[in-house]
XYZ file of C-alpha atoms in Angstrom:
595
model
C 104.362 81.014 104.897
C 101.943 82.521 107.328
C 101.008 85.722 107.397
C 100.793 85.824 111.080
C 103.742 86.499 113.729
C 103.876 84.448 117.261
C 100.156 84.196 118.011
C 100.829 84.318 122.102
C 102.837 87.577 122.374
C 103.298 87.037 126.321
C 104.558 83.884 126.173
C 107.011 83.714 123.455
C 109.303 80.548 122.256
C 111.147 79.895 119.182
C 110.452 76.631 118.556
C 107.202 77.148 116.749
C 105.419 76.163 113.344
C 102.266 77.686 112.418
C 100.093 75.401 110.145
C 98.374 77.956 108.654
C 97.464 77.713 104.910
C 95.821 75.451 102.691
C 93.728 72.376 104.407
C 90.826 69.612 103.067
C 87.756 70.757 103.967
C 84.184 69.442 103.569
C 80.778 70.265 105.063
C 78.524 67.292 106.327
C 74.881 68.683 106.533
C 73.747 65.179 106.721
C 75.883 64.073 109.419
C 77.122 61.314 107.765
C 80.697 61.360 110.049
C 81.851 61.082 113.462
C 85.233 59.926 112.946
C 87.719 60.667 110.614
C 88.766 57.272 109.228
C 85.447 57.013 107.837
C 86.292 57.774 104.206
C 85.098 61.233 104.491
C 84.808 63.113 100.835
C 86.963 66.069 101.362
C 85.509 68.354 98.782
C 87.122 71.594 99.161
C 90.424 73.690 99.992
C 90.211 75.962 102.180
C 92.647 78.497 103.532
C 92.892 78.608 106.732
C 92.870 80.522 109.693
C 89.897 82.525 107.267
C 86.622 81.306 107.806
C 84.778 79.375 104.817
C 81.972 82.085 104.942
C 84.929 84.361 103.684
C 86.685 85.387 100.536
C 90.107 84.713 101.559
C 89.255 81.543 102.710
C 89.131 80.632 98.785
C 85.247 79.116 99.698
C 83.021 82.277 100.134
C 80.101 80.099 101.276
C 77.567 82.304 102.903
C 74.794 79.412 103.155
C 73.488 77.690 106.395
C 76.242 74.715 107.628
C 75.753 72.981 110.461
C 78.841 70.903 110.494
C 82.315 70.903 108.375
C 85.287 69.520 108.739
C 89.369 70.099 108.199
C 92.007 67.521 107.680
C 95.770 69.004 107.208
C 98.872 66.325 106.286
C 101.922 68.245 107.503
C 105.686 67.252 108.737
C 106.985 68.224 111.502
C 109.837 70.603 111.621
C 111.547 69.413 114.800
C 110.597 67.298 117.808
C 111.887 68.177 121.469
C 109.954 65.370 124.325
C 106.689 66.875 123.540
C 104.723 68.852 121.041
C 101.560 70.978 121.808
C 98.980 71.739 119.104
C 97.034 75.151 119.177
C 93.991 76.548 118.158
C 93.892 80.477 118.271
C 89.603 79.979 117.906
C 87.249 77.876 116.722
C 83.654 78.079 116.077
C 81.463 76.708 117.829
C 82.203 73.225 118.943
C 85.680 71.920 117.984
C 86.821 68.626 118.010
C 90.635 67.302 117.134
C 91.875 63.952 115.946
C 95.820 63.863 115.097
C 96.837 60.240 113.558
C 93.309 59.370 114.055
C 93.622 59.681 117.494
C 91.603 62.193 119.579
C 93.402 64.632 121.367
C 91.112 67.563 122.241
C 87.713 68.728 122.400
C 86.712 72.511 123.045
C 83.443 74.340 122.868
C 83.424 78.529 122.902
C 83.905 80.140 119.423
C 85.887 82.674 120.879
C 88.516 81.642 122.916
C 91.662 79.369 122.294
C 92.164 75.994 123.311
C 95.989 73.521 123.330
C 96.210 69.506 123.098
C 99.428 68.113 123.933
C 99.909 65.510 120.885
C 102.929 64.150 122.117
C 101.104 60.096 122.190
C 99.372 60.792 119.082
C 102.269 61.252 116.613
C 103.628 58.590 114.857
C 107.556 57.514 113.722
C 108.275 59.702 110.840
C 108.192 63.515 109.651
C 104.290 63.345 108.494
C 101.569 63.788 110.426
C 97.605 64.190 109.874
C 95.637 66.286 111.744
C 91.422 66.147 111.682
C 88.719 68.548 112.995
C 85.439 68.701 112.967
C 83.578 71.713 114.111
C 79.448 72.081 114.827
C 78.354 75.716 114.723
C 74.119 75.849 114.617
C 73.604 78.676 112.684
C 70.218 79.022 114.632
C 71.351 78.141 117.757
C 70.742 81.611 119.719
C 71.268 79.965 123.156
C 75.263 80.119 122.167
C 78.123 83.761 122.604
C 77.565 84.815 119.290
C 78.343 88.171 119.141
C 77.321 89.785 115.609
C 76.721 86.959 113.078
C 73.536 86.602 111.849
C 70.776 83.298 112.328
C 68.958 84.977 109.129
C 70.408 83.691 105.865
C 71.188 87.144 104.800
C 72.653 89.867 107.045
C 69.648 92.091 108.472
C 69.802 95.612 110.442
C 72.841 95.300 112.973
C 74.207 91.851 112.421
C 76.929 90.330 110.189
C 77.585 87.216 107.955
C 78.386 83.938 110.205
C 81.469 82.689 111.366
C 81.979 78.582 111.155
C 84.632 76.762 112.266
C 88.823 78.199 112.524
C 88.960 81.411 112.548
C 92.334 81.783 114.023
C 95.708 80.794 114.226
C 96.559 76.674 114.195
C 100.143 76.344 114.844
C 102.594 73.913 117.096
C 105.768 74.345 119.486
C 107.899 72.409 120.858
C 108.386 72.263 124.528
C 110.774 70.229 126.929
C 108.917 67.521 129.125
C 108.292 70.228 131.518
C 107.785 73.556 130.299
C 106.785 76.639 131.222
C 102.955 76.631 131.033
C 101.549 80.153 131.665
C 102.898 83.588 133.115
C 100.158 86.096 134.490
C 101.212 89.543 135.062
C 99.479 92.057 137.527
C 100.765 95.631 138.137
C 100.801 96.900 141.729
C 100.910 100.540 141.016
C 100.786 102.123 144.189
C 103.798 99.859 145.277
C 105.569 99.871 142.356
C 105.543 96.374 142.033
C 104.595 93.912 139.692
C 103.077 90.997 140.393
C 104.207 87.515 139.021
C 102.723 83.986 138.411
C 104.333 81.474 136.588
C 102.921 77.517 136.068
C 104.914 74.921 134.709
C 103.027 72.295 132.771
C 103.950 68.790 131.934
C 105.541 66.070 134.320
C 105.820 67.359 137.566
C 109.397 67.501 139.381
C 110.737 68.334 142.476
C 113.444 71.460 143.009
C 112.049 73.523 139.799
C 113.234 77.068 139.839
C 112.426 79.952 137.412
C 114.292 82.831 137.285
C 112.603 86.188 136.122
C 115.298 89.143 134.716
C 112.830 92.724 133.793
C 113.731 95.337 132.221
C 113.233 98.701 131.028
C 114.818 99.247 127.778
C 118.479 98.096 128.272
C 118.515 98.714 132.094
C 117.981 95.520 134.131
C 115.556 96.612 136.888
C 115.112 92.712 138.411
C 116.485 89.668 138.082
C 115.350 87.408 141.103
C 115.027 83.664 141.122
C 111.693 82.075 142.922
C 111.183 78.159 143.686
C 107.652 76.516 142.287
C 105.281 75.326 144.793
C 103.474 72.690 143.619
C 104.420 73.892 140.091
C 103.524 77.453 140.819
C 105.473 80.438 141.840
C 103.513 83.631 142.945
C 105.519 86.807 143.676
C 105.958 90.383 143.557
C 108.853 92.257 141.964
C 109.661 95.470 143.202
C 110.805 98.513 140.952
C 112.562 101.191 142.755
C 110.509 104.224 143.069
C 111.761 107.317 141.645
C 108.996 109.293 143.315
C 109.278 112.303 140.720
C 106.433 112.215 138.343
C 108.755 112.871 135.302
C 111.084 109.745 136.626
C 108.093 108.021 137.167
C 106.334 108.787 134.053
C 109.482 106.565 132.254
C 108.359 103.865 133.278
C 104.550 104.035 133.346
C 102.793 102.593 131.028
C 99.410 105.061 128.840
C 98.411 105.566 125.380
C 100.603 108.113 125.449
C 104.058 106.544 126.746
C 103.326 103.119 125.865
C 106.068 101.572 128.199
C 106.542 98.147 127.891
C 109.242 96.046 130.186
C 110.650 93.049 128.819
C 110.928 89.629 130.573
C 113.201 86.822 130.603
C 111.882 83.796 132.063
C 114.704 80.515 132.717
C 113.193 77.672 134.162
C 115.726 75.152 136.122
C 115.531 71.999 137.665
C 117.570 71.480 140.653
C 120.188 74.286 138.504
C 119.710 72.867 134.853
C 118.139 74.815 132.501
C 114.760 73.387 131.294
C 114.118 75.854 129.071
C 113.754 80.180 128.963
C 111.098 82.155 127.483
C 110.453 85.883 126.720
C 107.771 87.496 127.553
C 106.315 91.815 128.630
C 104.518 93.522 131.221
C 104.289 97.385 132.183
C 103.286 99.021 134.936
C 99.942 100.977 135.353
C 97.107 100.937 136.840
C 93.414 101.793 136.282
C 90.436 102.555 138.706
C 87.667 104.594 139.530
C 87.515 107.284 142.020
C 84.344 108.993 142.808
C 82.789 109.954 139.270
C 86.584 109.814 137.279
C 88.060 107.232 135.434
C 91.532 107.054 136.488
C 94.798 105.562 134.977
C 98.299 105.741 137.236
C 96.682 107.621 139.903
C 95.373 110.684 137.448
C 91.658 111.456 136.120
C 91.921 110.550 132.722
C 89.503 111.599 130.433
C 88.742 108.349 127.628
C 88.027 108.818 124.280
C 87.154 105.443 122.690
C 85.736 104.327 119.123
C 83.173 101.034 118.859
C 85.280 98.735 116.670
C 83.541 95.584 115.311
C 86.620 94.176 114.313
C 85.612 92.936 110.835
C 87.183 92.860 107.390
C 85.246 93.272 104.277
C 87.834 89.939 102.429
C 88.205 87.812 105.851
C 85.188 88.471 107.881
C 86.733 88.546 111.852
C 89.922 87.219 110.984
C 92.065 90.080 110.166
C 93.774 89.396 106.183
C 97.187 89.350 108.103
C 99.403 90.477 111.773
C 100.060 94.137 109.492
C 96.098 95.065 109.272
C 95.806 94.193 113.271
C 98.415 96.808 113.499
C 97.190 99.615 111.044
C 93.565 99.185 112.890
C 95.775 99.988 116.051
C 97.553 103.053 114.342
C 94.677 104.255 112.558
C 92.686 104.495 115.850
C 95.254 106.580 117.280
C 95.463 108.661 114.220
C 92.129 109.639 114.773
C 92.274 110.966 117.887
C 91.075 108.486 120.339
C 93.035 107.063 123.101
C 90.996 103.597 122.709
C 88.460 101.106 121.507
C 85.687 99.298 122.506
C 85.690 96.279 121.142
C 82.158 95.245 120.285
C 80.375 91.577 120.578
C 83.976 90.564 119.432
C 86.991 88.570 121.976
C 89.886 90.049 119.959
C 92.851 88.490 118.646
C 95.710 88.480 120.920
C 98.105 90.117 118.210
C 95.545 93.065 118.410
C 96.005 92.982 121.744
C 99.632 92.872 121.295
C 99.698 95.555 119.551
C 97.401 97.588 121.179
C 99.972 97.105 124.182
C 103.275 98.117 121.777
C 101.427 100.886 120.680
C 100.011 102.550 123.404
C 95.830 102.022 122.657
C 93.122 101.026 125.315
C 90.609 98.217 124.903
C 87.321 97.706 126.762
C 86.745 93.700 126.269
C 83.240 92.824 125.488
C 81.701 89.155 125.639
C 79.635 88.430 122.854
C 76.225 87.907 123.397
C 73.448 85.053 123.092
C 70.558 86.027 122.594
C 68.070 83.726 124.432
C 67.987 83.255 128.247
C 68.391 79.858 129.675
C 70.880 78.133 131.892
C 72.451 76.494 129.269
C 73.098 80.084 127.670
C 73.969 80.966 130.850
C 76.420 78.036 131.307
C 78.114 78.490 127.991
C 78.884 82.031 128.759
C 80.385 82.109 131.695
C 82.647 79.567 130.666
C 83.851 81.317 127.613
C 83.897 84.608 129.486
C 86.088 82.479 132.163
C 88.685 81.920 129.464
C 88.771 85.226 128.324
C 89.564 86.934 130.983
C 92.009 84.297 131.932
C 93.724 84.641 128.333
C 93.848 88.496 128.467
C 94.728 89.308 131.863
C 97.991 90.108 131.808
C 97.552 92.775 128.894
C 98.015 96.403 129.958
C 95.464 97.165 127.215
C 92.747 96.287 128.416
C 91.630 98.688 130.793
C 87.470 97.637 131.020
C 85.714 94.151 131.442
C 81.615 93.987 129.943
C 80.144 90.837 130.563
C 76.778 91.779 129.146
C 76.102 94.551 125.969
C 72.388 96.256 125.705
C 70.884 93.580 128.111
C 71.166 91.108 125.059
C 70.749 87.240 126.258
C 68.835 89.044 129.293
C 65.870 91.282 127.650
C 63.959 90.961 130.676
C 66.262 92.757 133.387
C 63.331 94.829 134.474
C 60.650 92.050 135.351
C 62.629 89.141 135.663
C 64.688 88.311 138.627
C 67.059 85.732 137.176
C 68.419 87.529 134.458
C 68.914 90.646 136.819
C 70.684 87.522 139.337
C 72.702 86.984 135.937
C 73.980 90.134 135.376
C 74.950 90.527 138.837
C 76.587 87.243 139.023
C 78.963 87.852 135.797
C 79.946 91.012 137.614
C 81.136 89.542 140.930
C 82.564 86.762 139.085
C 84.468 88.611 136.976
C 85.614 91.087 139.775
C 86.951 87.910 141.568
C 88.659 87.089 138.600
C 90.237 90.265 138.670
C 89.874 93.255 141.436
C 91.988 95.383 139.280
C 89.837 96.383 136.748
C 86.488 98.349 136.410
C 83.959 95.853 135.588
C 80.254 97.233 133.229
C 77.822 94.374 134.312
C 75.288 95.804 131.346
C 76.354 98.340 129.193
C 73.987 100.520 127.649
C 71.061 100.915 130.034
C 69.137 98.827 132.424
C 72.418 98.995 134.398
C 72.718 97.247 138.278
C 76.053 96.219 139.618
C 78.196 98.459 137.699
C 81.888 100.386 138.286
C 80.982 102.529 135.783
C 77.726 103.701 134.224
C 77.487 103.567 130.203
C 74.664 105.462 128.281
C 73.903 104.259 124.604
C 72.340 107.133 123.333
C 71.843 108.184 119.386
C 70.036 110.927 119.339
C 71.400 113.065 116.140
C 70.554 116.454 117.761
C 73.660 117.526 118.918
C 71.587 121.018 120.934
C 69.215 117.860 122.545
C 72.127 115.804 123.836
C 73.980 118.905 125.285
C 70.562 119.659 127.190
C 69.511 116.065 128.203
C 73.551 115.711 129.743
C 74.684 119.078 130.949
C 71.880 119.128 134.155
C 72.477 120.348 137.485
C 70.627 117.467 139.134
C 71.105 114.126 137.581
C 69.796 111.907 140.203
C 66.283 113.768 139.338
C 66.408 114.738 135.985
C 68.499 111.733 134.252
C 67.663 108.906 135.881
C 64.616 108.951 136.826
C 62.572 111.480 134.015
C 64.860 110.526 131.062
C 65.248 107.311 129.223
C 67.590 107.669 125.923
C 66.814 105.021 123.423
C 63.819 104.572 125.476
C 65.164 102.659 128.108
C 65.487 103.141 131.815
C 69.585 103.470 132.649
C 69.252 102.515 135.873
C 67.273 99.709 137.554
C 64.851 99.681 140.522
C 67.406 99.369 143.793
C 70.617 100.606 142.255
C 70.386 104.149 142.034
C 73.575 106.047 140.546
C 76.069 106.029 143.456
C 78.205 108.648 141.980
C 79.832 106.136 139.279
C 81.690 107.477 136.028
C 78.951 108.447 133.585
C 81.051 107.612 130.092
C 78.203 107.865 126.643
C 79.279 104.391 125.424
C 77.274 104.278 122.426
C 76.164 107.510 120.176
C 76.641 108.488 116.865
C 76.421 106.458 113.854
C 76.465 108.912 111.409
C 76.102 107.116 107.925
C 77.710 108.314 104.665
C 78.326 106.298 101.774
C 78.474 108.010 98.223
C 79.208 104.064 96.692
C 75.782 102.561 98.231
C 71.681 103.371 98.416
C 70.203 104.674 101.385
C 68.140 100.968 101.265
C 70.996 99.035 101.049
C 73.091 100.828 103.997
C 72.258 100.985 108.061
C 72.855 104.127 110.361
C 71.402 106.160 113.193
C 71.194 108.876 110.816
C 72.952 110.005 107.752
C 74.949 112.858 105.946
C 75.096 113.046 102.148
C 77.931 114.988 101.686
C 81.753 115.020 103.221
C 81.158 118.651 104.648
C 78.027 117.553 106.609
C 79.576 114.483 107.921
C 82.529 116.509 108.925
C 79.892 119.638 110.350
C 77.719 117.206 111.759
C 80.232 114.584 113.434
C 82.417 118.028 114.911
C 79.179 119.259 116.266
C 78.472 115.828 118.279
C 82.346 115.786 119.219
C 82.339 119.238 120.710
C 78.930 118.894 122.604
C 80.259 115.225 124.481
C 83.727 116.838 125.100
C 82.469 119.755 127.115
C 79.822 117.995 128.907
C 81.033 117.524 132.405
C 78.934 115.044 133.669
C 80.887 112.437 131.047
C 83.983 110.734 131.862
C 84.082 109.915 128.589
C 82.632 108.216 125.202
C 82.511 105.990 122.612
C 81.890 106.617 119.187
C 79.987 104.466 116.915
C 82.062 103.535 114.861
C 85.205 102.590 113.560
C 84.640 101.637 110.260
C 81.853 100.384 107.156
C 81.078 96.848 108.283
C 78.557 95.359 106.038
C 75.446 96.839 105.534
C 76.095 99.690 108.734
C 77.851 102.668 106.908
C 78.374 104.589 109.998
C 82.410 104.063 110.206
C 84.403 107.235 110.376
C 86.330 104.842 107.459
C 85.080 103.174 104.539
C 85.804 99.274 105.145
C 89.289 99.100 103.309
C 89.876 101.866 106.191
C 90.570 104.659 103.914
C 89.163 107.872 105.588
C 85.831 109.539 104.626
C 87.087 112.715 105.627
C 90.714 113.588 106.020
C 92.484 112.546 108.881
C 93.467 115.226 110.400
C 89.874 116.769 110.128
C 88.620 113.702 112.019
C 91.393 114.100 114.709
C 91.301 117.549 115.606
C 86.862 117.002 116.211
C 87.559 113.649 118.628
C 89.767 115.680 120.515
C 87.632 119.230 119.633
C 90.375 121.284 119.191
C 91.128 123.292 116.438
C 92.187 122.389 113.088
C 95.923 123.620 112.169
C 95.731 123.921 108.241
C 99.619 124.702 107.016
C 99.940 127.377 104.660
C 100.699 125.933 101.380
C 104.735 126.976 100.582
C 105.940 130.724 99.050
C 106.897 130.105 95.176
C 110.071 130.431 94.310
């Protein structure tokens, strides 16, 4: 039984089987295979979708492994005229037999990648699947995010990540099928846009019809004929022009509206198969020096979530803890996260959307320059965006983090031509969100400027921020963290400002100051609380900020600078901690008269 609901919430059938659970596993650090009917010595169970670096995973293997490998016998639950095999993520370089037979190949540790197996299965319920994945521990010319090419984790980085780390399941889809459904809000028309792309063998006179609605009130149901297996439209929602009317349907952290979809596709009037699906209406852009969400300055208030767990490493223990990370952001007082060096499960995402919580997406970083670095990350960054797209979540796109993979972006032209490059491209990708080329400092083409700065002194930030003339003062006397924020030809052009990075207070009773990271520490509950309030307060009422991020969510590892512990059990009350994100004042109930 998996512990894991429908890993592609916008695209939803129920003719599924996940095949998570227990596989063969064995490593091969004298790459002795490159097939798998070559008698290979499967040494080990391992659970998956946990990573063998991990506890859950029933392994716990922190060591340096170039290459392992998975084999899973399993029968097949049903069979329709053909079968696809997924892989939520795999890490770093995947490759998938099924019967012996390969079907797929993928190479991005972040991003998911399908096979249809249809050819490859034989007469019979049971099946064998195979995969090996290559993940160079020391390769730093790969998206790697936070794991670590040191054998132990040092200063900011985390254990490694080999191999699945995410869902492996099947479905079973018609001979053509319904192949992907993109969503994109049109808020100023009240529309929303809709692509649909049918996959498999191609036909003549296919059809899909699209029913929305709010609640139980059908707001559309329209039927659109595929064009060379596409359909590209735009449904329109009947404006109620009132901002309370309007508001009902709108989609924010704090009405989290979602509309539900219905998706039939016909050919020439039969029913090939339908679908379900969810999109919501709202939109998100910059004006002047405001972020902006459904046509309103909205002021953000995000937290830096790694996204690890202290058992499973990035793979969340199960589809509930994605959803208390969600809830327990909230209940903190932020209106979103900023999802660090991490591409984030889609059920996060999911419910992130259900919930009503914003996500910046972050690509994780190499760390060397090269084009081949260069190569491999804009084709994983390609897929990400292409995955994610259609989730009203994510708000923010951030190709590049603390010019990591591009350390030179003040000498060298060609990392400055990268940065700008991921920018554009992902702006083509999609004009309707704000794009950070480099977040943190150094920053060029940019929708919105982001400042990492830790400086513990909460009197020092308030007078390095609240300036009359930033243009003079800011940018071009002032470097936080000892950077420059802005480089030489793209002066601030009156962008957001939002403090993306500060903070880090650490406090941990359980660990020694040498064994634990931060930017600078508390020792007791009451100065964390004193000393996080005063930081809160000073970055709230500093008008020159859009908003901010926090650093961080919670304990990961060594860094003890979470507002939780790791097991995400508070360090202060939460209500404390929710009334200083938002600086307002704590309401403390009167304890009940006796009787």
């Amino acid at each position: 039984m998996s512990d894991f609901e429908y890993p592609r919430p916008q695209l939803v059938r129920d003719n599924w089987q996940s095949l998570n659970g227990m596989w063969q596993f064995a490593y091969d650090d004298e790459r002795r295979y490159c097939r798998p009917d070559q008698n290979i010595e499967w040494t080990h169970e391992i659970r998956v979708p946990y990573a063998p670096e991990t506890k859950l995973s029933g392994i716990h293997d922190m060591g340096f492994h170039e290459v392992v490998w998975y084999r899973l016998e399993f029968d097949m639950d049903s069979r329709d005229e053909r079968t696809i095999l997924h892989f939520g993520a795999v890490d770093y370089e995947a490759k998938v037999w099924v019967n012996d037979r390969l079907v797929a190949q993928h190479q991005g540790g972040h991003t998911s990648f399908s096979a249809d197996i249809t050819d490859a299965l034989v007469e019979g319920k049971r099946q064998v699947i195979v995969l090996r994945a290559e993940d160079d521990p020391h390769d730093l010319a790969k998206p790697r995010g936070k794991q670590d090419w040191q054998l132990e984790p040092h200063s900011i980085w985390y254990p490694r990540t080999t191999g699945i780390w995410q869902t492996v399941w099947l479905e079973q889809v018609p001979a053509t099928y319904i192949r992907q459904v993109r969503w994109t809000p049109h808020f100023d028309g009240f529309e929303i846009g809709c692509e649909v792309r049918a996959g498999g063998d191609r036909r003549e006179k296919l059809t899909v019809e699209v029913k929305l609605w709010h609640g139980k009130n059908l707001l559309a149901d329209d039927e659109y004929k595929l064009m060379g297996q596409e359909a590209n439209r735009k449904i329109a929602i009947s404006d109620p022009g009132i901002d309370d009317s309007r508001n009902e349907l709108l989609w924010s952290p704090e009405r989290p509206t979602l509309l539900d979809v219905e998706l039939t596709l016909r050919c020439d009037g039969v029913v090939l198969e339908t679908v379900r699906s969810y999109t919501a209406l709202r939109s998100v852009a910059i004006n002047r020096d405001r972020f902006m969400m459904n046509g309103r300055p909205y002021p953000l208030r995000l937290v830096l979530d790694q996204g690890y767990w202290p058992d499973s490493g990035i793979t969340a223990p199960n589809d509930e803890a994605l959803k208390r990370d969600v809830e327990l952001a909230k209940l903190m007082g932020f209106n979103g996260v900023r999802k660090h060096q991490k591409i984030e499960d889609p059920r996060y995402l999911y419910w992130a959307d259900k919930l009503g919580l914003l996500v910046w997406e972050e690509m994780p970083s190499a760390y060397s320059f090269s084009p081949k670095s260069m190569t491999r990350l804009i084709k994983e960054w390609q897929e990400a965006i292409e995955r994610d797209y259609s989730h009203p979540c994510v708000i923010v796109w951030v190709p590049f983090n603390e010019s990591w993979g591009v350390p030179n972006l003040t000498s060298m032209q060609a990392h400055r031509n990268a940065v700008e490059a991921l920018y554009h491209m992902t702006r083509m990708m999609d004009s309707t969100r704000p794009v950070i080329g480099n977040d943190g400092w150094e920053a060029s083409a940019t929708d919105i400027l982001g400042i990492h700065d830790y400086d513990s002194d909460p009197q020092r930030l308030k007078a390095r921020y609240e300036v009359s003339d930033p243009a003079r003062t800011l940018f071009d006397q002032r470097r936080p963290g000892g950077r420059i924020l802005t480089l030489d030809g793209f002066p601030h052009r009156g962008q957001p400002i939002v403090l993306t990075e500060f903070g880090g207070i650490a406090f941990d009773t359980k660990a020694p100051e040498t064994d634990t990271w931060g930017y600078s520490r508390a020792n007791t509950a009451e100065a964390f609380y004193e000393h996080y309030t005063a930081l809160l307060k000073v970055v709230n009422e500093t008008q020159m900020f859009s908003g901010f991020c926090y650093t961080q969510f919670a304990d990961t590892y060594q860094e003890a600078n979470g507002l939780l512990n790791a097991d995400r059990t508070p360090k202060i009350p939460f209500e404390k901690i929710s009334a200083a994100t938002r600086s307002v004042q704590l309401v403390v109930q009167d304890p009940p008269e006796p009787n």
